[in-house]
């Protein structure tokens, strides 16, 4: 069965990657694509005005919508999908607690799948972190993430997800974002460092050190296409689910 997909943020970095990945798949058809900068054509799809999204949802009735926009736009899109009865997949980061509340409210009406990262390698990294942290109890932990120079939110959504995994394994720990001047390390703190440079798609490192040894768990994405492919896998999987909140790990399992 072919799944029909709507795409938001179509002229952005990730939107273009999603359209490119969709063009190479036989199980997906793009119903429409929108952007706040309409008029362009991406992978043979004419990009329409994001302001027309409710009408496009009603006219095209896609099975699912894939969203990589910004925090405020993401909430608007999720609300529109809930009203139209269209499944919603989003990898938009930088959401506040209120933003997540809005997505969970939409999940009462339609299937919603949110992930800060759609990479299978990151899913494996998360599993490794959840195993390593309790196994190396008392070791110092430092997390470093690196992204392209246009990324707005820091730390990245993936870094925040990794920190949540660490907290679940160890208990809530104070986070120190960078260090300057005289800044001795406390036993329980987790150092968090965000770097922005060039066109780096995404790198995440979790360092555990103690007892005269260190363990470095690292993931590097060579292309944003990795995330686009994962998002489309999620879209195909969630398109016929019941209303509710879903996680990317469920797609992989």
mmCIF file of C-alpha atoms in Angstrom:
data_model
loop_
_atom_site.group_PDB
_atom_site.id
_atom_site.type_symbol
_atom_site.label_atom_id
_atom_site.label_comp_id
_atom_site.label_asym_id
_atom_site.label_seq_id
_atom_site.Cartn_x
_atom_site.Cartn_y
_atom_site.Cartn_z
ATOM 1 C CA UNK A 1 0.000 0.000 0.000
ATOM 2 C CA UNK A 2 1.299 3.448 -0.928
ATOM 3 C CA UNK A 3 1.323 6.002 1.900
ATOM 4 C CA UNK A 4 0.563 9.611 0.951
ATOM 5 C CA UNK A 5 2.639 12.228 2.740
ATOM 6 C CA UNK A 6 2.473 15.974 3.253
ATOM 7 C CA UNK A 7 5.725 17.804 4.004
ATOM 8 C CA UNK A 8 6.164 21.093 5.898
ATOM 9 C CA UNK A 9 9.267 23.289 5.929
ATOM 10 C CA UNK A 10 9.853 22.097 2.388
ATOM 11 C CA UNK A 11 12.463 24.739 1.494
ATOM 12 C CA UNK A 12 14.459 24.233 4.697
ATOM 13 C CA UNK A 13 17.468 21.968 5.128
ATOM 14 C CA UNK A 14 15.505 18.992 6.413
ATOM 15 C CA UNK A 15 12.406 19.575 4.291
ATOM 16 C CA UNK A 16 14.473 19.322 1.123
ATOM 17 C CA UNK A 17 16.102 16.135 2.430
ATOM 18 C CA UNK A 18 12.692 14.608 3.182
ATOM 19 C CA UNK A 19 11.451 15.365 -0.342
ATOM 20 C CA UNK A 20 14.637 13.943 -1.853
ATOM 21 C CA UNK A 21 14.347 10.757 0.208
ATOM 22 C CA UNK A 22 10.650 10.393 -0.645
ATOM 23 C CA UNK A 23 11.426 10.644 -4.368
ATOM 24 C CA UNK A 24 13.542 7.479 -4.081
ATOM 25 C CA UNK A 25 10.853 5.387 -2.365
ATOM 26 C CA UNK A 26 8.137 3.284 -3.979
ATOM 27 C CA UNK A 27 6.022 3.001 -0.815
ATOM 28 C CA UNK A 28 5.427 6.764 -0.437
ATOM 29 C CA UNK A 29 3.848 9.489 -2.551
ATOM 30 C CA UNK A 30 4.143 13.196 -1.723
ATOM 31 C CA UNK A 31 0.652 14.720 -1.700
ATOM 32 C CA UNK A 32 1.889 18.288 -1.229
ATOM 33 C CA UNK A 33 4.680 20.339 0.307
ATOM 34 C CA UNK A 34 4.477 23.716 2.028
ATOM 35 C CA UNK A 35 6.814 26.409 3.254
ATOM 36 C CA UNK A 36 6.644 29.983 4.493
ATOM 37 C CA UNK A 37 8.714 30.750 1.377
ATOM 38 C CA UNK A 38 6.497 29.179 -1.329
ATOM 39 C CA UNK A 39 6.926 29.110 -5.084
ATOM 40 C CA UNK A 40 10.004 26.934 -5.435
ATOM 41 C CA UNK A 41 10.036 23.435 -6.862
ATOM 42 C CA UNK A 42 11.836 20.742 -4.855
ATOM 43 C CA UNK A 43 12.288 17.253 -6.312
ATOM 44 C CA UNK A 44 9.530 17.960 -8.805
ATOM 45 C CA UNK A 45 7.078 19.106 -6.118
ATOM 46 C CA UNK A 46 5.799 22.685 -6.241
ATOM 47 C CA UNK A 47 6.065 24.197 -2.771
ATOM 48 C CA UNK A 48 2.842 25.877 -1.650
ATOM 49 C CA UNK A 49 2.167 28.494 1.024
ATOM 50 C CA UNK A 50 2.237 27.182 4.598
ATOM 51 C CA UNK A 51 -0.696 29.485 5.384
ATOM 52 C CA UNK A 52 -2.836 27.232 3.147
ATOM 53 C CA UNK A 53 -2.039 24.074 5.145
ATOM 54 C CA UNK A 54 -5.568 23.513 6.575
ATOM 55 C CA UNK A 55 -7.078 23.715 3.075
ATOM 56 C CA UNK A 56 -4.400 21.430 1.623
ATOM 57 C CA UNK A 57 -5.022 18.852 4.344
ATOM 58 C CA UNK A 58 -8.748 18.921 3.607
ATOM 59 C CA UNK A 59 -8.286 18.721 -0.180
ATOM 60 C CA UNK A 60 -5.547 16.065 -0.316
ATOM 61 C CA UNK A 61 -6.303 13.970 2.779
ATOM 62 C CA UNK A 62 -2.735 12.629 3.148
ATOM 63 C CA UNK A 63 -2.161 9.631 5.404
ATOM 64 C CA UNK A 64 0.526 11.446 7.379
ATOM 65 C CA UNK A 65 2.344 14.769 7.557
ATOM 66 C CA UNK A 66 6.113 15.028 8.154
ATOM 67 C CA UNK A 67 7.217 18.191 9.945
ATOM 68 C CA UNK A 68 10.627 19.823 10.297
ATOM 69 C CA UNK A 69 9.881 23.481 10.993
ATOM 70 C CA UNK A 70 10.279 25.575 14.156
ATOM 71 C CA UNK A 71 8.733 25.331 17.624
ATOM 72 C CA UNK A 72 5.787 27.668 17.048
ATOM 73 C CA UNK A 73 5.075 26.396 13.520
ATOM 74 C CA UNK A 74 5.255 22.802 14.742
ATOM 75 C CA UNK A 75 2.432 23.434 17.217
ATOM 76 C CA UNK A 76 0.294 25.048 14.512
ATOM 77 C CA UNK A 77 0.889 22.111 12.168
ATOM 78 C CA UNK A 78 0.102 19.529 14.859
ATOM 79 C CA UNK A 79 -3.141 21.323 15.678
ATOM 80 C CA UNK A 80 -4.119 21.441 11.991
ATOM 81 C CA UNK A 81 -3.419 17.706 11.641
ATOM 82 C CA UNK A 82 -5.515 16.914 14.713
ATOM 83 C CA UNK A 83 -8.415 18.891 13.273
ATOM 84 C CA UNK A 84 -8.055 17.211 9.867
ATOM 85 C CA UNK A 85 -7.584 13.690 11.233
ATOM 86 C CA UNK A 86 -4.109 13.295 9.698
ATOM 87 C CA UNK A 87 -1.249 11.431 11.416
ATOM 88 C CA UNK A 88 1.670 13.639 12.436
ATOM 89 C CA UNK A 89 5.424 12.947 12.476
ATOM 90 C CA UNK A 90 7.820 15.635 13.709
ATOM 91 C CA UNK A 91 11.519 16.026 14.289
ATOM 92 C CA UNK A 92 11.321 19.730 15.141
ATOM 93 C CA UNK A 93 13.546 20.544 18.114
ATOM 94 C CA UNK A 94 13.601 23.440 20.569
ATOM 95 C CA UNK A 95 10.066 22.759 21.813
ATOM 96 C CA UNK A 96 9.111 24.045 25.264
ATOM 97 C CA UNK A 97 7.119 22.018 27.777
ATOM 98 C CA UNK A 98 4.070 23.882 26.495
ATOM 99 C CA UNK A 99 4.957 22.784 22.977
ATOM 100 C CA UNK A 100 5.114 19.148 23.990
ATOM 101 C CA UNK A 101 1.800 19.563 25.801
ATOM 102 C CA UNK A 102 0.271 20.794 22.538
ATOM 103 C CA UNK A 103 1.629 17.778 20.647
ATOM 104 C CA UNK A 104 0.287 15.404 23.297
ATOM 105 C CA UNK A 105 -3.084 17.122 23.035
ATOM 106 C CA UNK A 106 -3.032 16.469 19.282
ATOM 107 C CA UNK A 107 -2.202 12.818 20.054
ATOM 108 C CA UNK A 108 -5.630 12.485 21.646
ATOM 109 C CA UNK A 109 -7.118 12.892 18.160
ATOM 110 C CA UNK A 110 -4.512 11.420 15.766
ATOM 111 C CA UNK A 111 -1.341 9.298 15.914
ATOM 112 C CA UNK A 112 1.632 11.532 16.756
ATOM 113 C CA UNK A 113 5.221 10.326 16.505
ATOM 114 C CA UNK A 114 7.882 12.696 17.789
ATOM 115 C CA UNK A 115 11.633 12.151 17.839
ATOM 116 C CA UNK A 116 14.503 14.535 18.444
ATOM 117 C CA UNK A 117 16.544 12.328 16.102
ATOM 118 C CA UNK A 118 15.462 9.794 13.470
ATOM 119 C CA UNK A 119 18.848 8.072 13.126
ATOM 120 C CA UNK A 120 19.065 4.329 13.796
ATOM 121 C CA UNK A 121 22.614 4.915 15.038
ATOM 122 C CA UNK A 122 21.390 7.398 17.641
ATOM 123 C CA UNK A 123 18.840 4.827 18.807
ATOM 124 C CA UNK A 124 21.731 2.395 19.302
ATOM 125 C CA UNK A 125 23.765 5.097 21.079
ATOM 126 C CA UNK A 126 20.882 5.703 23.494
ATOM 127 C CA UNK A 127 20.746 2.013 24.350
ATOM 128 C CA UNK A 128 24.505 1.970 24.930
ATOM 129 C CA UNK A 129 24.300 5.047 27.191
ATOM 130 C CA UNK A 130 21.503 3.514 29.269
ATOM 131 C CA UNK A 131 23.661 0.417 29.808
ATOM 132 C CA UNK A 132 27.002 2.168 30.353
ATOM 133 C CA UNK A 133 25.907 4.776 32.923
ATOM 134 C CA UNK A 134 24.722 2.331 35.638
ATOM 135 C CA UNK A 135 27.621 -0.032 34.846
ATOM 136 C CA UNK A 136 30.112 2.794 35.493
ATOM 137 C CA UNK A 137 28.511 4.188 38.607
ATOM 138 C CA UNK A 138 30.269 7.273 39.947
ATOM 139 C CA UNK A 139 32.199 8.009 36.756
ATOM 140 C CA UNK A 140 32.260 11.623 35.537
ATOM 141 C CA UNK A 141 30.044 12.297 32.521
ATOM 142 C CA UNK A 142 30.534 14.919 29.825
ATOM 143 C CA UNK A 143 28.310 15.347 26.769
ATOM 144 C CA UNK A 144 29.416 17.231 23.663
ATOM 145 C CA UNK A 145 27.333 17.924 20.560
ATOM 146 C CA UNK A 146 28.403 19.597 17.321
ATOM 147 C CA UNK A 147 26.168 20.944 14.551
ATOM 148 C CA UNK A 148 26.229 23.282 11.563
ATOM 149 C CA UNK A 149 26.588 27.007 12.106
ATOM 150 C CA UNK A 150 22.905 27.772 11.390
ATOM 151 C CA UNK A 151 21.412 25.544 14.092
ATOM 152 C CA UNK A 152 19.387 27.658 16.510
ATOM 153 C CA UNK A 153 18.723 25.555 19.610
ATOM 154 C CA UNK A 154 21.480 24.568 22.017
ATOM 155 C CA UNK A 155 21.933 22.016 23.380
ATOM 156 C CA UNK A 156 20.483 20.026 20.506
ATOM 157 C CA UNK A 157 17.279 18.076 20.945
ATOM 158 C CA UNK A 158 19.259 14.851 20.669
ATOM 159 C CA UNK A 159 21.629 15.990 23.430
ATOM 160 C CA UNK A 160 18.653 16.732 25.672
ATOM 161 C CA UNK A 161 17.269 13.255 24.946
ATOM 162 C CA UNK A 162 20.627 11.704 25.876
ATOM 163 C CA UNK A 163 20.650 13.726 29.096
ATOM 164 C CA UNK A 164 17.205 12.371 29.913
ATOM 165 C CA UNK A 165 18.537 8.836 29.354
ATOM 166 C CA UNK A 166 21.442 9.564 31.716
ATOM 167 C CA UNK A 167 19.094 10.973 34.374
ATOM 168 C CA UNK A 168 16.880 7.890 34.144
ATOM 169 C CA UNK A 169 19.899 5.652 34.704
ATOM 170 C CA UNK A 170 21.606 7.712 37.429
ATOM 171 C CA UNK A 171 19.014 10.093 38.851
ATOM 172 C CA UNK A 172 18.730 13.806 38.198
ATOM 173 C CA UNK A 173 22.129 15.502 38.143
ATOM 174 C CA UNK A 174 23.031 19.188 37.857
ATOM 175 C CA UNK A 175 24.088 20.217 34.358
ATOM 176 C CA UNK A 176 26.934 22.634 33.735
ATOM 177 C CA UNK A 177 26.872 24.227 30.301
ATOM 178 C CA UNK A 178 30.459 24.985 29.411
ATOM 179 C CA UNK A 179 33.050 26.201 31.903
ATOM 180 C CA UNK A 180 34.944 29.442 32.315
ATOM 181 C CA UNK A 181 37.400 30.773 34.858
ATOM 182 C CA UNK A 182 37.772 28.887 38.126
ATOM 183 C CA UNK A 183 35.233 26.088 37.800
ATOM 184 C CA UNK A 184 36.128 22.937 39.731
ATOM 185 C CA UNK A 185 33.973 19.947 38.830
ATOM 186 C CA UNK A 186 31.469 18.616 41.354
ATOM 187 C CA UNK A 187 31.048 14.867 41.687
ATOM 188 C CA UNK A 188 27.496 14.662 40.379
ATOM 189 C CA UNK A 189 27.479 17.277 37.624
ATOM 190 C CA UNK A 190 27.166 16.530 33.921
ATOM 191 C CA UNK A 191 29.144 18.817 31.653
ATOM 192 C CA UNK A 192 27.265 19.841 28.506
ATOM 193 C CA UNK A 193 29.012 21.459 25.550
ATOM 194 C CA UNK A 194 27.501 22.725 22.271
ATOM 195 C CA UNK A 195 29.676 23.541 19.250
ATOM 196 C CA UNK A 196 28.525 25.188 16.011
ATOM 197 C CA UNK A 197 30.671 25.149 12.888
ATOM 198 C CA UNK A 198 30.487 24.714 9.145
ATOM 199 C CA UNK A 199 27.906 22.342 7.703
ATOM 200 C CA UNK A 200 28.273 19.478 10.195
ATOM 201 C CA UNK A 201 25.094 17.380 10.104
ATOM 202 C CA UNK A 202 25.382 16.226 13.699
ATOM 203 C CA UNK A 203 27.869 14.711 16.149
ATOM 204 C CA UNK A 204 27.177 13.534 19.698
ATOM 205 C CA UNK A 205 29.720 12.253 22.217
ATOM 206 C CA UNK A 206 29.164 10.916 25.704
ATOM 207 C CA UNK A 207 32.341 10.612 27.783
ATOM 208 C CA UNK A 208 32.460 8.562 30.997
ATOM 209 C CA UNK A 209 35.711 8.763 32.954
ATOM 210 C CA UNK A 210 36.917 7.431 36.308
ATOM 211 C CA UNK A 211 38.986 4.693 37.936
ATOM 212 C CA UNK A 212 41.952 5.517 35.647
ATOM 213 C CA UNK A 213 39.961 4.744 32.485
ATOM 214 C CA UNK A 214 37.568 6.426 30.072
ATOM 215 C CA UNK A 215 34.804 5.329 27.706
ATOM 216 C CA UNK A 216 33.755 7.499 24.754
ATOM 217 C CA UNK A 217 30.482 6.730 22.986
ATOM 218 C CA UNK A 218 30.197 8.631 19.705
ATOM 219 C CA UNK A 219 27.766 9.012 16.830
ATOM 220 C CA UNK A 220 28.444 11.044 13.689
ATOM 221 C CA UNK A 221 25.889 11.655 10.955
ATOM 222 C CA UNK A 222 27.497 12.076 7.554
ATOM 223 C CA UNK A 223 24.371 13.494 5.945
ATOM 224 C CA UNK A 224 20.953 14.855 6.909
ATOM 225 C CA UNK A 225 19.578 12.198 4.601
ATOM 226 C CA UNK A 226 19.961 9.779 7.514
ATOM 227 C CA UNK A 227 17.355 11.714 9.478
ATOM 228 C CA UNK A 228 15.045 12.124 6.475
ATOM 229 C CA UNK A 229 15.064 8.378 5.776
ATOM 230 C CA UNK A 230 14.228 7.641 9.406
ATOM 231 C CA UNK A 231 11.414 10.189 9.436
ATOM 232 C CA UNK A 232 9.859 8.570 6.361
ATOM 233 C CA UNK A 233 10.201 5.128 7.940
ATOM 234 C CA UNK A 234 8.311 6.568 10.913
ATOM 235 C CA UNK A 235 5.674 8.085 8.620
ATOM 236 C CA UNK A 236 5.032 4.792 6.847
ATOM 237 C CA UNK A 237 4.812 2.973 10.192
ATOM 238 C CA UNK A 238 2.529 5.408 12.021
ATOM 239 C CA UNK A 239 0.176 6.215 9.135
ATOM 240 C CA UNK A 240 -2.415 3.558 10.033
ATOM 241 C CA UNK A 241 -2.040 3.542 13.833
ATOM 242 C CA UNK A 242 -4.669 4.552 16.316
ATOM 243 C CA UNK A 243 -4.570 7.992 17.903
ATOM 244 C CA UNK A 244 -1.836 8.206 20.544
ATOM 245 C CA UNK A 245 1.759 9.160 21.296
ATOM 246 C CA UNK A 246 4.486 7.079 19.626
ATOM 247 C CA UNK A 247 8.272 6.899 19.793
ATOM 248 C CA UNK A 248 10.842 6.155 17.083
ATOM 249 C CA UNK A 249 12.121 3.165 19.058
ATOM 250 C CA UNK A 250 8.759 1.509 18.396
ATOM 251 C CA UNK A 251 9.388 1.830 14.648
ATOM 252 C CA UNK A 252 12.789 0.142 14.978
ATOM 253 C CA UNK A 253 11.455 -2.639 17.172
#
